[in-house]
PDB file of N, CA and C in Angstrom:
ATOM      1  N   MET A1149       0.885  -1.089   0.029  1.00 52.00           N
ATOM      2  CA  MET A1149      -0.076  -0.086   0.140  1.00 52.00           C
ATOM      3  C   MET A1149       0.782   1.223  -0.085  1.00 52.00           C
ATOM      4  N   SER A1150       0.675   2.095  -0.900  1.00 60.00           N
ATOM      5  CA  SER A1150       1.424   3.447  -0.999  1.00 60.00           C
ATOM      6  C   SER A1150       0.731   4.466  -0.406  1.00 60.00           C
ATOM      7  N   LEU A1151       1.144   5.256   0.634  1.00 59.00           N
ATOM      8  CA  LEU A1151       0.619   6.340   1.277  1.00 59.00           C
ATOM      9  C   LEU A1151       0.919   7.587   0.531  1.00 59.00           C
ATOM     10  N   THR A1152      -0.073   8.407   0.466  1.00 68.00           N
ATOM     11  CA  THR A1152       0.160   9.912  -0.092  1.00 68.00           C
ATOM     12  C   THR A1152       0.824  10.745   0.767  1.00 68.00           C
ATOM     13  N   PHE A1153       1.327  11.771   0.214  1.00 66.00           N
ATOM     14  CA  PHE A1153       2.087  12.822   1.170  1.00 66.00           C
ATOM     15  C   PHE A1153       1.377  13.231   2.456  1.00 66.00           C
ATOM     16  N   PHE A1154      -0.004  13.484   2.131  1.00 62.00           N
ATOM     17  CA  PHE A1154      -0.808  13.891   3.344  1.00 62.00           C
ATOM     18  C   PHE A1154      -1.094  12.687   4.165  1.00 62.00           C
ATOM     19  N   GLN A1155      -1.234  11.587   3.812  1.00 65.00           N
ATOM     20  CA  GLN A1155      -1.344  10.362   4.746  1.00 65.00           C
ATOM     21  C   GLN A1155      -0.159  10.110   5.646  1.00 65.00           C
ATOM     22  N   ARG A1156       1.159  10.357   4.849  1.00 68.00           N
ATOM     23  CA  ARG A1156       2.397  10.149   5.710  1.00 68.00           C
ATOM     24  C   ARG A1156       2.505  11.311   6.638  1.00 68.00           C
ATOM     25  N   GLY A1157       2.071  12.541   6.443  1.00 66.00           N
ATOM     26  CA  GLY A1157       2.123  13.632   7.162  1.00 66.00           C
ATOM     27  C   GLY A1157       1.147  13.329   8.416  1.00 66.00           C
ATOM     28  N   LEU A1158      -0.080  12.901   8.190  1.00 61.00           N
ATOM     29  CA  LEU A1158      -1.158  12.612   9.250  1.00 61.00           C
ATOM     30  C   LEU A1158      -0.349  11.632  10.068  1.00 61.00           C
ATOM     31  N   ALA A1159       0.043  10.495   9.528  1.00 64.00           N
ATOM     32  CA  ALA A1159       0.594   9.433  10.491  1.00 64.00           C
ATOM     33  C   ALA A1159       1.706  10.000  11.280  1.00 64.00           C
ATOM     34  N   ALA A1160       2.508  10.939  10.855  1.00 65.00           N
ATOM     35  CA  ALA A1160       3.595  11.384  11.489  1.00 65.00           C
ATOM     36  C   ALA A1160       3.117  12.339  12.706  1.00 65.00           C
ATOM     37  N   TYR A1161       2.012  13.179  12.497  1.00 62.00           N
ATOM     38  CA  TYR A1161       1.324  13.922  13.539  1.00 62.00           C
ATOM     39  C   TYR A1161       0.679  12.931  14.666  1.00 62.00           C
ATOM     40  N   THR A1162       0.138  11.930  14.122  1.00 66.00           N
ATOM     41  CA  THR A1162      -0.547  10.978  15.093  1.00 66.00           C
ATOM     42  C   THR A1162       0.480  10.167  15.853  1.00 66.00           C
ATOM     43  N   VAL A1163       1.652   9.814  15.275  1.00 61.00           N
ATOM     44  CA  VAL A1163       2.581   8.973  16.189  1.00 61.00           C
ATOM     45  C   VAL A1163       3.248  10.212  17.187  1.00 61.00           C
ATOM     46  N   ALA A1164       3.671  11.381  16.653  1.00 61.00           N
ATOM     47  CA  ALA A1164       4.319  12.424  17.348  1.00 61.00           C
ATOM     48  C   ALA A1164       3.232  12.704  18.610  1.00 61.00           C
ATOM     49  N   GLY A1165       1.968  12.790  18.382  1.00 60.00           N
ATOM     50  CA  GLY A1165       1.231  13.225  19.435  1.00 60.00           C
ATOM     51  C   GLY A1165       0.984  11.907  20.498  1.00 60.00           C
ATOM     52  N   GLY A1166       0.897  10.775  20.044  1.00 59.00           N
ATOM     53  CA  GLY A1166       0.936   9.450  20.878  1.00 59.00           C
ATOM     54  C   GLY A1166       2.275   9.666  21.774  1.00 59.00           C
ATOM     55  N   LEU A1167       3.356   9.798  21.112  1.00 58.00           N
ATOM     56  CA  LEU A1167       4.684   9.846  21.809  1.00 58.00           C
ATOM     57  C   LEU A1167       4.716  10.801  22.951  1.00 58.00           C
ATOM     58  N   THR A1168       3.989  12.033  22.510  1.00 59.00           N
ATOM     59  CA  THR A1168       4.020  13.007  23.533  1.00 59.00           C
ATOM     60  C   THR A1168       3.573  12.580  24.813  1.00 59.00           C
ATOM     61  N   PHE A1169       2.454  11.874  24.656  1.00 56.00           N
ATOM     62  CA  PHE A1169       1.677  11.429  25.870  1.00 56.00           C
ATOM     63  C   PHE A1169       2.546  10.476  26.531  1.00 56.00           C
ATOM     64  N   ILE A1170       3.252   9.729  25.853  1.00 55.00           N
ATOM     65  CA  ILE A1170       4.343   8.810  26.629  1.00 55.00           C
ATOM     66  C   ILE A1170       5.410   9.668  27.276  1.00 55.00           C
ATOM     67  N   ALA A1171       5.893  10.532  26.485  1.00 53.00           N
ATOM     68  CA  ALA A1171       6.950  11.314  27.325  1.00 53.00           C
ATOM     69  C   ALA A1171       6.496  12.202  28.465  1.00 53.00           C
ATOM     70  N   ALA A1172       5.291  12.649  28.199  1.00 53.00           N
ATOM     71  CA  ALA A1172       4.684  13.680  29.405  1.00 53.00           C
ATOM     72  C   ALA A1172       4.013  12.707  30.376  1.00 53.00           C
ATOM     73  N   GLY A1173       3.994  11.479  30.270  1.00 51.00           N
ATOM     74  CA  GLY A1173       3.312  10.695  31.288  1.00 51.00           C
ATOM     75  C   GLY A1173       4.145   9.978  32.270  1.00 51.00           C
ATOM     76  N   SER A1174       5.091  10.876  33.027  1.00 51.00           N
ATOM     77  CA  SER A1174       6.113  10.296  33.986  1.00 51.00           C
ATOM     78  C   SER A1174       5.260   9.733  35.140  1.00 51.00           C
ATOM     79  N   ALA A1175       3.971  10.279  35.417  1.00 49.00           N
ATOM     80  CA  ALA A1175       3.237   9.622  36.476  1.00 49.00           C
ATOM     81  C   ALA A1175       2.793   8.311  36.027  1.00 49.00           C
ATOM     82  N   TRP A1176       2.498   8.089  34.743  1.00 53.00           N
ATOM     83  CA  TRP A1176       1.920   6.810  34.271  1.00 53.00           C
ATOM     84  C   TRP A1176       3.149   6.161  33.729  1.00 53.00           C
ATOM     85  N   ALA A1177       3.120   4.736  33.663  1.00 56.00           N
ATOM     86  CA  ALA A1177       4.160   3.694  33.191  1.00 56.00           C
ATOM     87  C   ALA A1177       3.391   3.170  31.877  1.00 56.00           C
ATOM     88  N   PHE A1178       4.231   3.833  30.826  1.00 71.00           N
ATOM     89  CA  PHE A1178       3.783   3.169  29.451  1.00 71.00           C
ATOM     90  C   PHE A1178       4.912   2.480  28.737  1.00 71.00           C
ATOM     91  N   ASP A1179       4.488   1.512  27.926  1.00 86.00           N
ATOM     92  CA  ASP A1179       5.621   0.725  27.128  1.00 86.00           C
ATOM     93  C   ASP A1179       5.535   1.572  25.800  1.00 86.00           C
ATOM     94  N   LEU A1180       6.784   1.474  25.140  1.00 87.00           N
ATOM     95  CA  LEU A1180       6.667   2.088  23.721  1.00 87.00           C
ATOM     96  C   LEU A1180       6.064   1.034  22.808  1.00 87.00           C
ATOM     97  N   PRO A1181       5.357   1.595  21.700  1.00 89.00           N
ATOM     98  CA  PRO A1181       4.660   0.799  20.750  1.00 89.00           C
ATOM     99  C   PRO A1181       5.860  -0.198  20.136  1.00 89.00           C
ATOM    100  N   LYS A1182       5.327  -1.412  19.526  1.00 91.00           N
ATOM    101  CA  LYS A1182       6.278  -2.302  18.979  1.00 91.00           C
ATOM    102  C   LYS A1182       6.999  -1.588  17.909  1.00 91.00           C
ATOM    103  N   GLY A1183       8.140  -1.926  17.900  1.00 91.00           N
ATOM    104  CA  GLY A1183       9.087  -1.296  16.822  1.00 91.00           C
ATOM    105  C   GLY A1183       9.724   0.126  17.000  1.00 91.00           C
ATOM    106  N   VAL A1184       9.027   0.825  18.124  1.00 91.00           N
ATOM    107  CA  VAL A1184       9.502   2.083  18.270  1.00 91.00           C
ATOM    108  C   VAL A1184      10.862   2.041  19.326  1.00 91.00           C
ATOM    109  N   VAL A1185      12.023   2.604  18.942  1.00 92.00           N
ATOM    110  CA  VAL A1185      13.085   2.495  19.721  1.00 92.00           C
ATOM    111  C   VAL A1185      13.633   3.901  20.257  1.00 92.00           C
ATOM    112  N   GLN A1186      13.628   3.984  21.639  1.00 91.00           N
ATOM    113  CA  GLN A1186      13.920   5.288  22.200  1.00 91.00           C
ATOM    114  C   GLN A1186      15.467   5.356  22.179  1.00 91.00           C
ATOM    115  N   GLY A1187      15.870   6.782  21.717  1.00 90.00           N
ATOM    116  CA  GLY A1187      17.240   7.094  21.470  1.00 90.00           C
ATOM    117  C   GLY A1187      17.743   7.893  22.735  1.00 90.00           C
ATOM    118  N   PRO A1188      18.825   8.744  22.420  1.00 91.00           N
ATOM    119  CA  PRO A1188      19.253   9.498  23.521  1.00 91.00           C
ATOM    120  C   PRO A1188      18.247  10.536  23.992  1.00 91.00           C
ATOM    121  N   SER A1189      18.351  11.118  25.333  1.00 89.00           N
ATOM    122  CA  SER A1189      17.747  12.340  25.782  1.00 89.00           C
ATOM    123  C   SER A1189      18.824  13.308  26.110  1.00 89.00           C
ATOM    124  N   VAL A1190      18.495  14.699  25.426  1.00 90.00           N
ATOM    125  CA  VAL A1190      19.439  15.580  25.883  1.00 90.00           C
ATOM    126  C   VAL A1190      18.718  16.786  26.336  1.00 90.00           C
ATOM    127  N   GLU A1191      18.818  17.261  27.457  1.00 88.00           N
ATOM    128  CA  GLU A1191      18.096  18.677  27.941  1.00 88.00           C
ATOM    129  C   GLU A1191      16.785  18.441  27.842  1.00 88.00           C
ATOM    130  N   GLY A1192      15.917  17.339  28.167  1.00 84.00           N
ATOM    131  CA  GLY A1192      14.596  17.124  28.000  1.00 84.00           C
ATOM    132  C   GLY A1192      13.969  16.863  26.771  1.00 84.00           C
ATOM    133  N   ILE A1193      15.024  16.689  25.617  1.00 86.00           N
ATOM    134  CA  ILE A1193      14.428  16.348  24.463  1.00 86.00           C
ATOM    135  C   ILE A1193      14.809  14.953  24.204  1.00 86.00           C
ATOM    136  N   THR A1194      13.639  14.196  23.815  1.00 88.00           N
ATOM    137  CA  THR A1194      14.047  12.637  23.693  1.00 88.00           C
ATOM    138  C   THR A1194      13.884  12.194  22.250  1.00 88.00           C
ATOM    139  N   GLU A1195      14.797  11.381  21.721  1.00 89.00           N
ATOM    140  CA  GLU A1195      14.611  11.001  20.270  1.00 89.00           C
ATOM    141  C   GLU A1195      14.194   9.782  20.293  1.00 89.00           C
ATOM    142  N   TYR A1196      13.072   9.409  19.238  1.00 90.00           N
ATOM    143  CA  TYR A1196      12.592   8.087  19.149  1.00 90.00           C
ATOM    144  C   TYR A1196      12.788   7.846  17.733  1.00 90.00           C
ATOM    145  N   ARG A1197      12.979   6.358  17.303  1.00 89.00           N
ATOM    146  CA  ARG A1197      13.142   5.778  15.892  1.00 89.00           C
ATOM    147  C   ARG A1197      11.931   5.212  15.666  1.00 89.00           C
ATOM    148  N   LEU A1198      11.102   5.388  14.571  1.00 90.00           N
ATOM    149  CA  LEU A1198      10.068   4.404  14.285  1.00 90.00           C
ATOM    150  C   LEU A1198      10.378   3.419  13.422  1.00 90.00           C
ATOM    151  N   PRO A1199       9.643   2.168  13.304  1.00 90.00           N
ATOM    152  CA  PRO A1199      10.075   1.197  12.205  1.00 90.00           C
ATOM    153  C   PRO A1199      10.302   1.690  10.882  1.00 90.00           C
ATOM    154  N   ASN A1200       9.668   2.548  10.413  1.00 87.00           N
ATOM    155  CA  ASN A1200       9.770   3.018   9.011  1.00 87.00           C
ATOM    156  C   ASN A1200      10.963   4.049   8.720  1.00 87.00           C
ATOM    157  N   GLY A1201      11.855   4.270   9.998  1.00 85.00           N
ATOM    158  CA  GLY A1201      12.986   5.119   9.748  1.00 85.00           C
ATOM    159  C   GLY A1201      12.786   6.588  10.230  1.00 85.00           C
ATOM    160  N   LEU A1202      11.482   6.946  10.500  1.00 86.00           N
ATOM    161  CA  LEU A1202      11.213   8.213  10.852  1.00 86.00           C
ATOM    162  C   LEU A1202      11.832   8.579  12.335  1.00 86.00           C
ATOM    163  N   LYS A1203      12.471   9.604  12.339  1.00 88.00           N
ATOM    164  CA  LYS A1203      13.084  10.035  13.638  1.00 88.00           C
ATOM    165  C   LYS A1203      12.090  11.173  14.195  1.00 88.00           C
ATOM    166  N   VAL A1204      11.735  10.830  15.490  1.00 88.00           N
ATOM    167  CA  VAL A1204      10.774  11.818  16.257  1.00 88.00           C
ATOM    168  C   VAL A1204      11.597  12.345  17.317  1.00 88.00           C
ATOM    169  N   LEU A1205      11.556  13.608  17.429  1.00 88.00           N
ATOM    170  CA  LEU A1205      12.029  14.278  18.598  1.00 88.00           C
ATOM    171  C   LEU A1205      11.036  14.907  19.525  1.00 88.00           C
ATOM    172  N   LEU A1206      10.915  14.628  20.757  1.00 87.00           N
ATOM    173  CA  LEU A1206       9.868  15.131  21.633  1.00 87.00           C
ATOM    174  C   LEU A1206      10.524  16.163  22.642  1.00 87.00           C
ATOM    175  N   PHE A1207       9.857  17.218  22.804  1.00 86.00           N
ATOM    176  CA  PHE A1207      10.239  18.352  23.730  1.00 86.00           C
ATOM    177  C   PHE A1207       8.869  18.632  24.536  1.00 86.00           C
ATOM    178  N   PRO A1208       8.735  18.107  25.509  1.00 85.00           N
ATOM    179  CA  PRO A1208       7.499  18.312  26.315  1.00 85.00           C
ATOM    180  C   PRO A1208       7.476  19.628  27.217  1.00 85.00           C
ATOM    181  N   ASP A1209       6.171  20.350  26.807  1.00 85.00           N
ATOM    182  CA  ASP A1209       6.280  21.564  27.682  1.00 85.00           C
ATOM    183  C   ASP A1209       5.039  21.565  28.231  1.00 85.00           C
ATOM    184  N   ALA A1210       5.129  21.297  29.634  1.00 85.00           N
ATOM    185  CA  ALA A1210       3.900  21.093  30.506  1.00 85.00           C
ATOM    186  C   ALA A1210       2.983  22.393  30.786  1.00 85.00           C
ATOM    187  N   SER A1211       3.766  23.704  30.420  1.00 90.00           N
ATOM    188  CA  SER A1211       3.017  24.779  30.629  1.00 90.00           C
ATOM    189  C   SER A1211       2.071  25.084  29.462  1.00 90.00           C
ATOM    190  N   ARG A1212       1.889  24.285  28.476  1.00 86.00           N
ATOM    191  CA  ARG A1212       0.990  24.324  27.472  1.00 86.00           C
ATOM    192  C   ARG A1212       0.047  23.304  27.196  1.00 86.00           C
ATOM    193  N   PRO A1213      -1.419  23.473  27.045  1.00 88.00           N
ATOM    194  CA  PRO A1213      -2.287  22.451  26.973  1.00 88.00           C
ATOM    195  C   PRO A1213      -2.340  21.957  25.438  1.00 88.00           C
ATOM    196  N   THR A1214      -1.399  22.297  24.631  1.00 83.00           N
ATOM    197  CA  THR A1214      -1.385  21.863  23.251  1.00 83.00           C
ATOM    198  C   THR A1214      -0.263  20.941  22.867  1.00 83.00           C
ATOM    199  N   VAL A1215      -0.269  20.562  21.736  1.00 79.00           N
ATOM    200  CA  VAL A1215       0.828  19.742  21.031  1.00 79.00           C
ATOM    201  C   VAL A1215       1.169  20.496  19.919  1.00 79.00           C
ATOM    202  N   THR A1216       2.468  20.918  19.549  1.00 80.00           N
ATOM    203  CA  THR A1216       3.082  21.306  18.272  1.00 80.00           C
ATOM    204  C   THR A1216       3.818  20.330  17.711  1.00 80.00           C
ATOM    205  N   VAL A1217       3.725  20.100  16.286  1.00 78.00           N
ATOM    206  CA  VAL A1217       4.471  19.184  15.505  1.00 78.00           C
ATOM    207  C   VAL A1217       5.084  19.947  14.443  1.00 78.00           C
ATOM    208  N   ASN A1218       6.411  19.707  14.281  1.00 78.00           N
ATOM    209  CA  ASN A1218       7.093  20.244  13.154  1.00 78.00           C
ATOM    210  C   ASN A1218       7.673  19.052  12.359  1.00 78.00           C
ATOM    211  N   VAL A1219       7.620  19.097  10.989  1.00 77.00           N
ATOM    212  CA  VAL A1219       7.910  17.720  10.341  1.00 77.00           C
ATOM    213  C   VAL A1219       9.129  18.430   9.345  1.00 77.00           C
ATOM    214  N   THR A1220      10.018  17.764   9.225  1.00 76.00           N
ATOM    215  CA  THR A1220      11.220  18.043   8.291  1.00 76.00           C
ATOM    216  C   THR A1220      11.687  16.864   7.570  1.00 76.00           C
ATOM    217  N   TYR A1221      11.621  16.965   6.246  1.00 72.00           N
ATOM    218  CA  TYR A1221      11.902  15.865   5.462  1.00 72.00           C
ATOM    219  C   TYR A1221      13.319  16.142   4.919  1.00 72.00           C
ATOM    220  N   LEU A1222      14.265  15.177   5.146  1.00 71.00           N
ATOM    221  CA  LEU A1222      15.604  15.319   4.812  1.00 71.00           C
ATOM    222  C   LEU A1222      15.937  15.097   3.195  1.00 71.00           C
ATOM    223  N   VAL A1223      15.162  15.582   2.395  1.00 68.00           N
ATOM    224  CA  VAL A1223      15.234  15.510   0.905  1.00 68.00           C
ATOM    225  C   VAL A1223      15.303  16.971   0.419  1.00 68.00           C
ATOM    226  N   GLY A1224      15.854  16.926  -0.987  1.00 68.00           N
ATOM    227  CA  GLY A1224      15.727  18.366  -1.600  1.00 68.00           C
ATOM    228  C   GLY A1224      16.798  18.521  -2.616  1.00 68.00           C
ATOM    229  N   SER A1225      16.945  19.748  -2.888  1.00 69.00           N
ATOM    230  CA  SER A1225      17.986  20.091  -4.022  1.00 69.00           C
ATOM    231  C   SER A1225      19.166  19.428  -3.695  1.00 69.00           C
ATOM    232  N   ARG A1226      19.637  19.274  -2.493  1.00 70.00           N
ATOM    233  CA  ARG A1226      21.040  18.727  -2.141  1.00 70.00           C
ATOM    234  C   ARG A1226      21.159  17.241  -2.584  1.00 70.00           C
ATOM    235  N   HIS A1227      19.977  16.623  -2.913  1.00 69.00           N
ATOM    236  CA  HIS A1227      20.042  15.263  -3.395  1.00 69.00           C
ATOM    237  C   HIS A1227      19.886  15.196  -4.903  1.00 69.00           C
ATOM    238  N   GLU A1228      19.802  16.277  -5.585  1.00 74.00           N
ATOM    239  CA  GLU A1228      19.632  16.272  -7.101  1.00 74.00           C
ATOM    240  C   GLU A1228      21.025  16.120  -7.753  1.00 74.00           C
ATOM    241  N   ASN A1229      20.864  15.368  -8.872  1.00 76.00           N
ATOM    242  CA  ASN A1229      21.978  15.193  -9.660  1.00 76.00           C
ATOM    243  C   ASN A1229      22.081  16.154 -10.921  1.00 76.00           C
ATOM    244  N   TYR A1230      23.027  16.212 -11.659  1.00 80.00           N
ATOM    245  CA  TYR A1230      23.256  17.023 -12.837  1.00 80.00           C
ATOM    246  C   TYR A1230      22.035  16.639 -13.760  1.00 80.00           C
ATOM    247  N   GLY A1231      21.317  17.649 -14.268  1.00 79.00           N
ATOM    248  CA  GLY A1231      20.190  17.549 -15.179  1.00 79.00           C
ATOM    249  C   GLY A1231      18.805  17.356 -14.292  1.00 79.00           C
ATOM    250  N   GLU A1232      18.840  17.287 -13.033  1.00 75.00           N
ATOM    251  CA  GLU A1232      17.626  17.268 -12.265  1.00 75.00           C
ATOM    252  C   GLU A1232      17.484  18.419 -11.405  1.00 75.00           C
ATOM    253  N   THR A1233      18.267  19.576 -11.838  1.00 77.00           N
ATOM    254  CA  THR A1233      18.041  20.688 -10.891  1.00 77.00           C
ATOM    255  C   THR A1233      16.675  21.339 -10.886  1.00 77.00           C
ATOM    256  N   GLY A1234      16.096  21.780  -9.906  1.00 77.00           N
ATOM    257  CA  GLY A1234      14.842  22.365  -9.975  1.00 77.00           C
ATOM    258  C   GLY A1234      13.725  21.336  -9.595  1.00 77.00           C
ATOM    259  N   MET A1235      14.166  20.074  -9.717  1.00 74.00           N
ATOM    260  CA  MET A1235      13.078  18.889  -9.586  1.00 74.00           C
ATOM    261  C   MET A1235      12.519  19.023  -8.064  1.00 74.00           C
ATOM    262  N   ALA A1236      13.142  19.313  -7.100  1.00 73.00           N
ATOM    263  CA  ALA A1236      12.640  19.184  -5.727  1.00 73.00           C
ATOM    264  C   ALA A1236      11.677  20.401  -5.546  1.00 73.00           C
ATOM    265  N   HIS A1237      11.997  21.488  -6.265  1.00 74.00           N
ATOM    266  CA  HIS A1237      11.275  22.796  -5.961  1.00 74.00           C
ATOM    267  C   HIS A1237       9.956  22.355  -6.807  1.00 74.00           C
ATOM    268  N   LEU A1238       9.953  21.806  -7.987  1.00 76.00           N
ATOM    269  CA  LEU A1238       8.874  21.313  -8.721  1.00 76.00           C
ATOM    270  C   LEU A1238       7.830  20.622  -7.907  1.00 76.00           C
ATOM    271  N   LEU A1239       8.441  19.318  -7.314  1.00 74.00           N
ATOM    272  CA  LEU A1239       7.677  18.420  -6.560  1.00 74.00           C
ATOM    273  C   LEU A1239       7.144  19.106  -5.518  1.00 74.00           C
ATOM    274  N   GLU A1240       7.644  20.068  -4.742  1.00 75.00           N
ATOM    275  CA  GLU A1240       7.274  20.597  -3.489  1.00 75.00           C
ATOM    276  C   GLU A1240       5.745  21.377  -3.944  1.00 75.00           C
ATOM    277  N   HIS A1241       5.519  21.778  -5.214  1.00 80.00           N
ATOM    278  CA  HIS A1241       4.328  22.390  -5.483  1.00 80.00           C
ATOM    279  C   HIS A1241       3.248  21.459  -6.027  1.00 80.00           C
ATOM    280  N   LEU A1242       3.448  20.157  -6.101  1.00 79.00           N
ATOM    281  CA  LEU A1242       2.547  19.473  -6.753  1.00 79.00           C
ATOM    282  C   LEU A1242       1.691  18.776  -5.569  1.00 79.00           C
TER     283      LEU A1242
END
């Protein structure tokens, strides 16, 4: 099954939101979902790696009742070869 760009983004938001509850739940004892690996924690920021390779960084802020999600895709013009310049910019608008 191939996911669309929107579906992948929605899945990332859902996972990040779920992991936020795990990170914020120091009073609760949660197990990580199957396949999720917890990485290092530095100054309150915890890294998780999902089975599909997505890296999630959680920075809980108990002073806010909301969740903010930023998604960065490590692709773009840096990965273009000769004759492909501008392709990342074009695909960004599709």
